[in-house]
């Protein structure tokens, strides 16, 4: 399952597009956001998370390989069953039965593995959506900041002409502005790269194809969640726990059916078991320790995710309160603008601060959604543990 980590872009922190919020009101985000940066964004095809996920699952080489492995496992089991017919003593029979038991358990895990890959793809696609939206939103803010910087530069140039600012400081500021304007290409490149990766997941032939991404939010509360029940359910669904439990079952079977030695009528002599009973006992002990550790790892993962959800929700509430205060201050600033106490650039800079905070709120809102997705689906929660 290590390859599943590559599905989820760690460099991206999810965020949604900014919308205007009236002053002195509670901040409420839209349940659905469509995004697409550029003058022709309205002409872009709409792509939903479900549509992209269905295509990614359909074209997943991991899923195809897992299905093929099921057929291989069937063949292996049949070969062992055929071999049992030729067993000449109880040791060979017990070894064959243990091998069949092991293969059957592995085959059962393979079905769970396919489900986990599908759910990991769902989470991965949602994360890519969030990442692309963030990159596009950063570009909007970047352009907004460039507009402000350009106006600052014009004012600075006027001050130079009036002798209120040095030519040297103006030259440095102008050079910095040019550098920042050129760096805008880096933001565009990050968006293009993210779209290419999304298209690769969907097996889209046009790797540079762009979309208006439709991202549905489900900001539900988890106050009434029974954490112990979630832990128990996640442990029961965990492939790592199931694998460890299967290994413990096989080890226990081999110990329970252990034979020290036996008389082989075909060879006419007593056969000694090549494995000592103490070794079987140690194998059972080790297997049970690994099972216990696997269950603890899952439990800690659930608790850690739950804590992140509650902490993030608290941060969002605090940020929304701060945003309301900023909108109140903006009203005062606009009043001052109307009577000439401040200039329009002062208002624009303050609006940019508000836009930055709105973006952070939406970044946290989407992160909250992704965490809820993982918390409610054990496969998603456990995907990054393998």
Coordinates of C-alpha atoms in Angstrom, one line a residue:
X1 CA 0.0 0.0 0.0
X2 CA 3.0 2.3 0.0
X3 CA 2.2 3.5 -3.5
X4 CA -1.1 5.0 -2.2
X5 CA 0.9 7.8 -0.6
X6 CA 1.8 9.0 -4.0
X7 CA -1.8 9.6 -4.8
X8 CA -2.2 12.3 -2.1
X9 CA -0.2 15.6 -2.9
X10 CA 1.5 16.5 0.4
X11 CA 2.6 19.9 -0.9
X12 CA -1.0 21.0 -1.2
X13 CA -3.1 22.5 1.6
X14 CA -6.7 22.7 0.5
X15 CA -8.7 26.0 0.2
X16 CA -11.8 27.3 -1.7
X17 CA -12.5 30.4 -3.6
X18 CA -13.2 33.7 -1.9
X19 CA -16.7 35.2 -1.8
X20 CA -17.8 38.5 -0.3
X21 CA -19.1 38.4 3.2
X22 CA -21.4 41.1 4.7
X23 CA -20.2 42.7 7.9
X24 CA -21.6 41.8 11.3
X25 CA -22.9 38.4 10.1
X26 CA -21.9 34.8 10.8
X27 CA -19.5 33.4 8.1
X28 CA -21.2 30.6 6.2
X29 CA -19.4 28.8 3.3
X30 CA -21.1 27.5 0.2
X31 CA -21.7 23.8 0.1
X32 CA -20.5 23.6 -3.5
X33 CA -17.7 25.7 -5.1
X34 CA -16.8 25.8 -8.8
X35 CA -13.4 27.2 -9.7
X36 CA -11.3 27.8 -12.8
X37 CA -8.7 30.5 -13.2
X38 CA -8.4 32.5 -16.4
X39 CA -10.5 34.7 -18.7
X40 CA -12.0 31.6 -20.3
X41 CA -12.8 29.7 -17.1
X42 CA -16.6 29.9 -17.9
X43 CA -15.9 27.8 -21.0
X44 CA -14.1 25.0 -19.2
X45 CA -15.9 21.7 -18.7
X46 CA -17.2 21.0 -15.1
X47 CA -15.5 18.1 -13.4
X48 CA -16.8 16.7 -10.0
X49 CA -14.9 14.7 -7.5
X50 CA -17.1 11.7 -8.2
X51 CA -16.5 11.9 -11.9
X52 CA -12.8 12.1 -11.5
X53 CA -12.8 9.3 -8.9
X54 CA -14.8 7.0 -11.1
X55 CA -12.3 7.5 -13.9
X56 CA -9.3 7.1 -11.6
X57 CA -10.7 3.8 -10.3
X58 CA -11.5 2.5 -13.7
X59 CA -7.9 3.1 -14.9
X60 CA -6.0 2.2 -11.7
X61 CA -3.2 -0.2 -12.4
X62 CA -3.1 -1.1 -8.7
X63 CA -6.7 -2.4 -8.8
X64 CA -6.1 -4.3 -12.0
X65 CA -3.0 -5.9 -10.4
X66 CA -4.9 -6.8 -7.2
X67 CA -7.6 -8.5 -9.3
X68 CA -5.0 -10.4 -11.2
X69 CA -3.4 -11.5 -8.0
X70 CA -6.7 -13.0 -6.9
X71 CA -6.6 -15.4 -9.9
X72 CA -3.0 -16.3 -9.0
X73 CA -4.0 -17.0 -5.5
X74 CA -6.7 -19.3 -6.7
X75 CA -4.2 -21.3 -8.7
X76 CA -1.8 -21.5 -5.8
X77 CA -4.5 -22.8 -3.5
X78 CA -5.5 -25.5 -6.0
X79 CA -1.9 -26.6 -6.4
X80 CA -1.5 -27.1 -2.6
X81 CA -4.8 -29.0 -2.4
X82 CA -3.6 -31.3 -5.2
X83 CA -0.4 -31.8 -3.3
X84 CA -2.3 -32.9 -0.2
X85 CA -3.5 -35.9 -2.1
X86 CA 0.1 -37.1 -2.4
X87 CA 0.9 -36.5 1.3
X88 CA 2.5 -39.6 2.9
X89 CA 2.4 -38.5 6.6
X90 CA 0.7 -36.3 9.0
X91 CA 3.5 -33.7 9.0
X92 CA 3.1 -33.1 5.3
X93 CA -0.7 -33.0 5.7
X94 CA -0.5 -30.4 8.6
X95 CA 2.0 -28.3 6.6
X96 CA -0.3 -28.4 3.6
X97 CA -3.3 -27.4 5.6
X98 CA -1.5 -24.6 7.2
X99 CA -0.4 -23.4 3.8
X100 CA -3.9 -23.5 2.5
X101 CA -5.1 -21.6 5.5
X102 CA -2.5 -18.9 4.9
X103 CA -3.4 -18.6 1.2
X104 CA -7.1 -18.4 1.9
X105 CA -6.6 -15.7 4.4
X106 CA -4.3 -13.7 2.1
X107 CA -7.0 -14.0 -0.7
X108 CA -9.6 -12.6 1.7
X109 CA -7.3 -9.7 2.4
X110 CA -6.9 -9.1 -1.3
X111 CA -10.6 -8.2 -1.6
X112 CA -10.2 -5.7 1.3
X113 CA -7.1 -4.3 -0.4
X114 CA -9.1 -3.5 -3.6
X115 CA -11.7 -1.7 -1.5
X116 CA -8.9 0.3 0.3
X117 CA -7.3 1.3 -3.0
X118 CA -10.6 2.6 -4.3
X119 CA -11.2 4.6 -1.1
X120 CA -7.7 5.9 -1.2
X121 CA -8.2 7.1 -4.7
X122 CA -11.4 8.9 -3.6
X123 CA -9.4 10.7 -0.9
X124 CA -6.5 11.3 -3.3
X125 CA -8.7 12.9 -6.0
X126 CA -10.4 15.1 -3.4
X127 CA -7.0 16.2 -2.2
X128 CA -5.9 17.0 -5.7
X129 CA -9.1 19.0 -6.2
X130 CA -8.4 20.9 -3.0
X131 CA -4.8 21.5 -4.0
X132 CA -5.6 22.8 -7.5
X133 CA -8.2 25.2 -6.0
X134 CA -5.6 26.4 -3.5
X135 CA -3.0 27.0 -6.3
X136 CA -5.6 28.9 -8.3
X137 CA -6.7 31.0 -5.3
X138 CA -3.1 31.8 -4.5
X139 CA -2.7 33.1 -8.0
X140 CA -5.7 35.3 -7.6
X141 CA -4.3 36.7 -4.4
X142 CA -0.9 37.1 -6.0
X143 CA -2.4 39.2 -8.8
X144 CA -4.3 41.2 -6.2
X145 CA -1.1 41.9 -4.3
X146 CA 0.7 42.8 -7.6
X147 CA -2.0 45.4 -8.3
X148 CA -1.5 46.9 -4.9
X149 CA 2.3 46.9 -5.3
X150 CA 2.0 48.6 -8.7
X151 CA -0.1 51.4 -7.1
X152 CA 2.5 51.7 -4.3
X153 CA 5.2 52.0 -7.0
X154 CA 3.3 54.8 -8.8
X155 CA 2.9 56.7 -5.5
X156 CA 6.6 56.2 -4.8
X157 CA 7.5 57.5 -8.2
X158 CA 5.5 60.6 -7.6
X159 CA 7.3 61.1 -4.3
X160 CA 10.6 60.8 -6.1
X161 CA 9.6 63.6 -8.5
X162 CA 8.6 65.7 -5.5
X163 CA 11.9 65.0 -3.8
X164 CA 10.2 63.1 -1.0
X165 CA 11.8 59.8 -1.8
X166 CA 15.2 58.8 -3.1
X167 CA 15.8 57.4 -6.6
X168 CA 17.8 54.6 -5.2
X169 CA 14.9 53.3 -3.0
X170 CA 12.6 53.6 -6.0
X171 CA 15.0 51.6 -8.2
X172 CA 15.1 48.8 -5.6
X173 CA 11.3 48.7 -5.2
X174 CA 10.9 48.7 -9.0
X175 CA 13.3 45.8 -9.3
X176 CA 11.5 43.8 -6.6
X177 CA 8.2 44.4 -8.3
X178 CA 9.6 43.1 -11.6
X179 CA 10.9 40.0 -9.9
X180 CA 7.6 39.3 -8.2
X181 CA 5.8 39.8 -11.5
X182 CA 8.1 37.3 -13.2
X183 CA 7.6 34.8 -10.3
X184 CA 4.0 34.7 -11.1
X185 CA 4.9 32.1 -13.7
X186 CA 5.9 29.7 -10.9
X187 CA 2.3 29.8 -9.6
X188 CA 0.9 29.1 -13.1
X189 CA 3.4 26.2 -13.4
X190 CA 2.2 24.7 -10.1
X191 CA -1.4 24.8 -11.4
X192 CA -0.4 23.2 -14.7
X193 CA 1.5 20.4 -12.9
X194 CA -1.4 19.7 -10.6
X195 CA -3.8 19.4 -13.5
X196 CA -1.4 17.1 -15.3
X197 CA -1.3 14.8 -12.3
X198 CA -5.1 14.8 -12.0
X199 CA -5.3 14.0 -15.7
X200 CA -2.8 11.2 -15.3
X201 CA -4.9 9.6 -12.5
X202 CA -7.9 9.7 -14.8
X203 CA -5.9 8.4 -17.8
X204 CA -6.9 11.6 -19.7
X205 CA -5.0 11.7 -23.0
X206 CA -4.8 15.5 -23.0
X207 CA -2.5 16.0 -20.0
X208 CA -2.9 19.8 -20.1
X209 CA -6.7 19.8 -20.0
X210 CA -8.2 22.2 -17.5
X211 CA -11.6 22.1 -15.8
X212 CA -13.9 24.0 -13.6
X213 CA -13.6 21.8 -10.5
X214 CA -16.8 21.3 -8.5
X215 CA -16.0 20.5 -4.9
X216 CA -18.9 19.6 -2.5
X217 CA -18.5 20.4 1.2
X218 CA -20.1 18.5 4.0
X219 CA -19.3 20.4 7.2
X220 CA -21.0 18.0 9.6
X221 CA -20.3 17.9 13.3
X222 CA -18.8 15.0 15.2
X223 CA -19.9 16.0 18.7
X224 CA -22.1 13.0 19.1
X225 CA -19.5 10.5 17.8
X226 CA -18.8 7.5 20.0
X227 CA -15.0 7.4 19.8
X228 CA -14.7 3.9 21.2
X229 CA -17.1 2.6 18.5
X230 CA -15.1 4.3 15.8
X231 CA -11.9 2.8 17.1
X232 CA -13.4 -0.7 17.3
X233 CA -14.9 -0.4 13.8
X234 CA -11.6 0.9 12.3
X235 CA -9.6 -1.9 14.0
X236 CA -12.1 -4.4 12.6
X237 CA -11.6 -3.0 9.1
X238 CA -7.9 -2.5 9.2
X239 CA -5.9 -4.6 6.7
X240 CA -2.8 -4.4 8.9
X241 CA -4.8 -5.8 11.9
X242 CA -6.4 -8.5 9.7
X243 CA -3.0 -9.5 8.3
X244 CA -1.5 -9.7 11.8
X245 CA -4.6 -11.6 13.1
X246 CA -4.3 -14.1 10.2
X247 CA -0.6 -14.7 11.0
X248 CA -1.5 -15.3 14.6
X249 CA -4.2 -17.8 13.6
X250 CA -1.8 -19.7 11.4
X251 CA 0.9 -19.8 14.1
X252 CA -1.7 -21.0 16.7
X253 CA -2.9 -23.7 14.3
X254 CA 0.6 -25.0 13.7
X255 CA 1.3 -25.1 17.5
X256 CA -2.1 -26.8 18.3
X257 CA -1.4 -29.5 15.8
X258 CA 2.3 -29.9 16.5
X259 CA 3.8 -33.4 16.5
X260 CA 7.2 -34.1 18.0
X261 CA 7.9 -37.3 16.1
X262 CA 6.0 -40.1 14.4
X263 CA 6.5 -43.4 12.8
X264 CA 6.5 -43.3 8.9
X265 CA 5.3 -46.7 7.6
X266 CA 6.6 -45.8 4.1
X267 CA 10.1 -45.3 5.4
X268 CA 9.9 -47.8 8.2
X269 CA 11.4 -45.4 10.8
X270 CA 10.6 -42.7 13.3
X271 CA 10.6 -39.1 11.8
X272 CA 11.7 -36.2 13.9
X273 CA 9.9 -32.8 13.4
X274 CA 12.5 -30.3 12.0
X275 CA 10.8 -27.5 14.0
X276 CA 11.0 -27.5 17.8
X277 CA 7.9 -26.9 19.9
X278 CA 9.6 -24.0 21.6
X279 CA 10.0 -22.4 18.2
X280 CA 6.3 -22.8 17.5
X281 CA 5.5 -21.3 20.9
X282 CA 7.8 -18.3 20.3
X283 CA 6.1 -17.8 16.8
X284 CA 2.7 -17.6 18.5
X285 CA 4.0 -15.1 21.1
X286 CA 5.6 -12.9 18.4
X287 CA 2.5 -13.0 16.2
X288 CA 0.2 -11.9 19.1
X289 CA 2.6 -9.1 20.0
X290 CA 2.5 -7.9 16.4
X291 CA -1.3 -8.1 16.4
X292 CA -1.5 -6.0 19.6
X293 CA 0.9 -3.4 18.1
X294 CA -1.2 -3.2 15.0
X295 CA -4.3 -2.6 17.0
X296 CA -2.6 0.1 19.0
X297 CA -1.3 1.8 15.8
X298 CA -4.9 2.0 14.5
X299 CA -6.3 3.2 17.8
X300 CA -3.7 6.0 17.9
X301 CA -4.4 7.0 14.3
X302 CA -8.1 7.3 15.1
X303 CA -7.5 9.4 18.2
X304 CA -5.0 11.6 16.4
X305 CA -7.4 12.3 13.6
X306 CA -10.2 13.0 16.0
X307 CA -8.0 15.5 17.9
X308 CA -7.0 17.2 14.6
X309 CA -10.7 17.6 13.7
X310 CA -11.7 19.2 17.0
X311 CA -8.7 21.5 17.0
X312 CA -9.3 22.6 13.5
X313 CA -12.9 23.3 14.2
X314 CA -11.9 25.5 17.1
X315 CA -9.5 27.4 14.9
X316 CA -12.1 27.9 12.2
X317 CA -14.6 29.4 14.7
X318 CA -11.9 31.8 16.0
X319 CA -10.9 32.8 12.5
X320 CA -14.6 33.5 11.5
X321 CA -14.9 35.7 14.6
X322 CA -11.8 37.6 13.5
X323 CA -13.1 37.9 10.0
X324 CA -16.3 39.5 11.3
X325 CA -14.2 42.0 13.2
X326 CA -12.3 42.9 10.1
X327 CA -15.5 43.5 8.1
X328 CA -16.6 45.9 10.9
X329 CA -13.3 47.7 10.6
X330 CA -13.6 47.8 6.8
X331 CA -17.0 49.6 7.2
X332 CA -15.2 52.3 9.3
X333 CA -12.4 52.5 6.8
X334 CA -14.8 53.0 3.9
X335 CA -16.5 55.8 5.9
X336 CA -13.1 57.5 6.4
X337 CA -12.5 57.1 2.6
X338 CA -15.8 58.9 1.9
X339 CA -14.6 62.0 3.9
X340 CA -11.1 62.0 2.6
X341 CA -9.3 60.7 5.7
X342 CA -7.8 57.8 3.9
X343 CA -7.1 56.9 0.2
X344 CA -8.5 54.1 -1.9
X345 CA -5.1 52.2 -1.7
X346 CA -5.5 52.0 2.1
X347 CA -8.9 50.3 1.6
X348 CA -7.5 48.0 -1.1
X349 CA -4.7 46.9 1.2
X350 CA -7.2 46.2 4.0
X351 CA -9.4 44.2 1.7
X352 CA -6.4 42.2 0.7
X353 CA -5.9 41.3 4.4
X354 CA -9.5 40.2 4.5
X355 CA -9.0 38.1 1.4
X356 CA -6.0 36.4 3.0
X357 CA -8.0 35.5 6.1
X358 CA -11.0 34.3 4.0
X359 CA -8.6 32.0 2.1
X360 CA -7.2 30.6 5.4
X361 CA -10.7 29.9 6.7
X362 CA -11.5 28.0 3.5
X363 CA -8.3 26.2 3.6
X364 CA -9.2 25.0 7.1
X365 CA -12.8 24.2 6.0
X366 CA -11.6 21.9 3.3
X367 CA -8.9 20.3 5.5
X368 CA -11.7 19.7 8.0
X369 CA -13.8 18.0 5.2
X370 CA -10.9 15.8 4.2
X371 CA -10.3 14.8 7.8
X372 CA -14.0 14.0 8.2
X373 CA -13.9 11.8 5.1
X374 CA -11.0 9.9 6.6
X375 CA -12.5 9.6 10.0
X376 CA -15.8 8.2 8.7
X377 CA -14.1 5.8 6.3
X378 CA -11.6 3.3 7.8
X379 CA -10.1 2.6 4.4
X380 CA -9.3 6.3 3.9
X381 CA -8.1 6.7 7.5
X382 CA -5.8 3.8 7.2
X383 CA -4.6 4.3 3.6
X384 CA -1.6 6.4 4.6
X385 CA -0.5 3.8 7.3
X386 CA 0.6 1.3 4.6

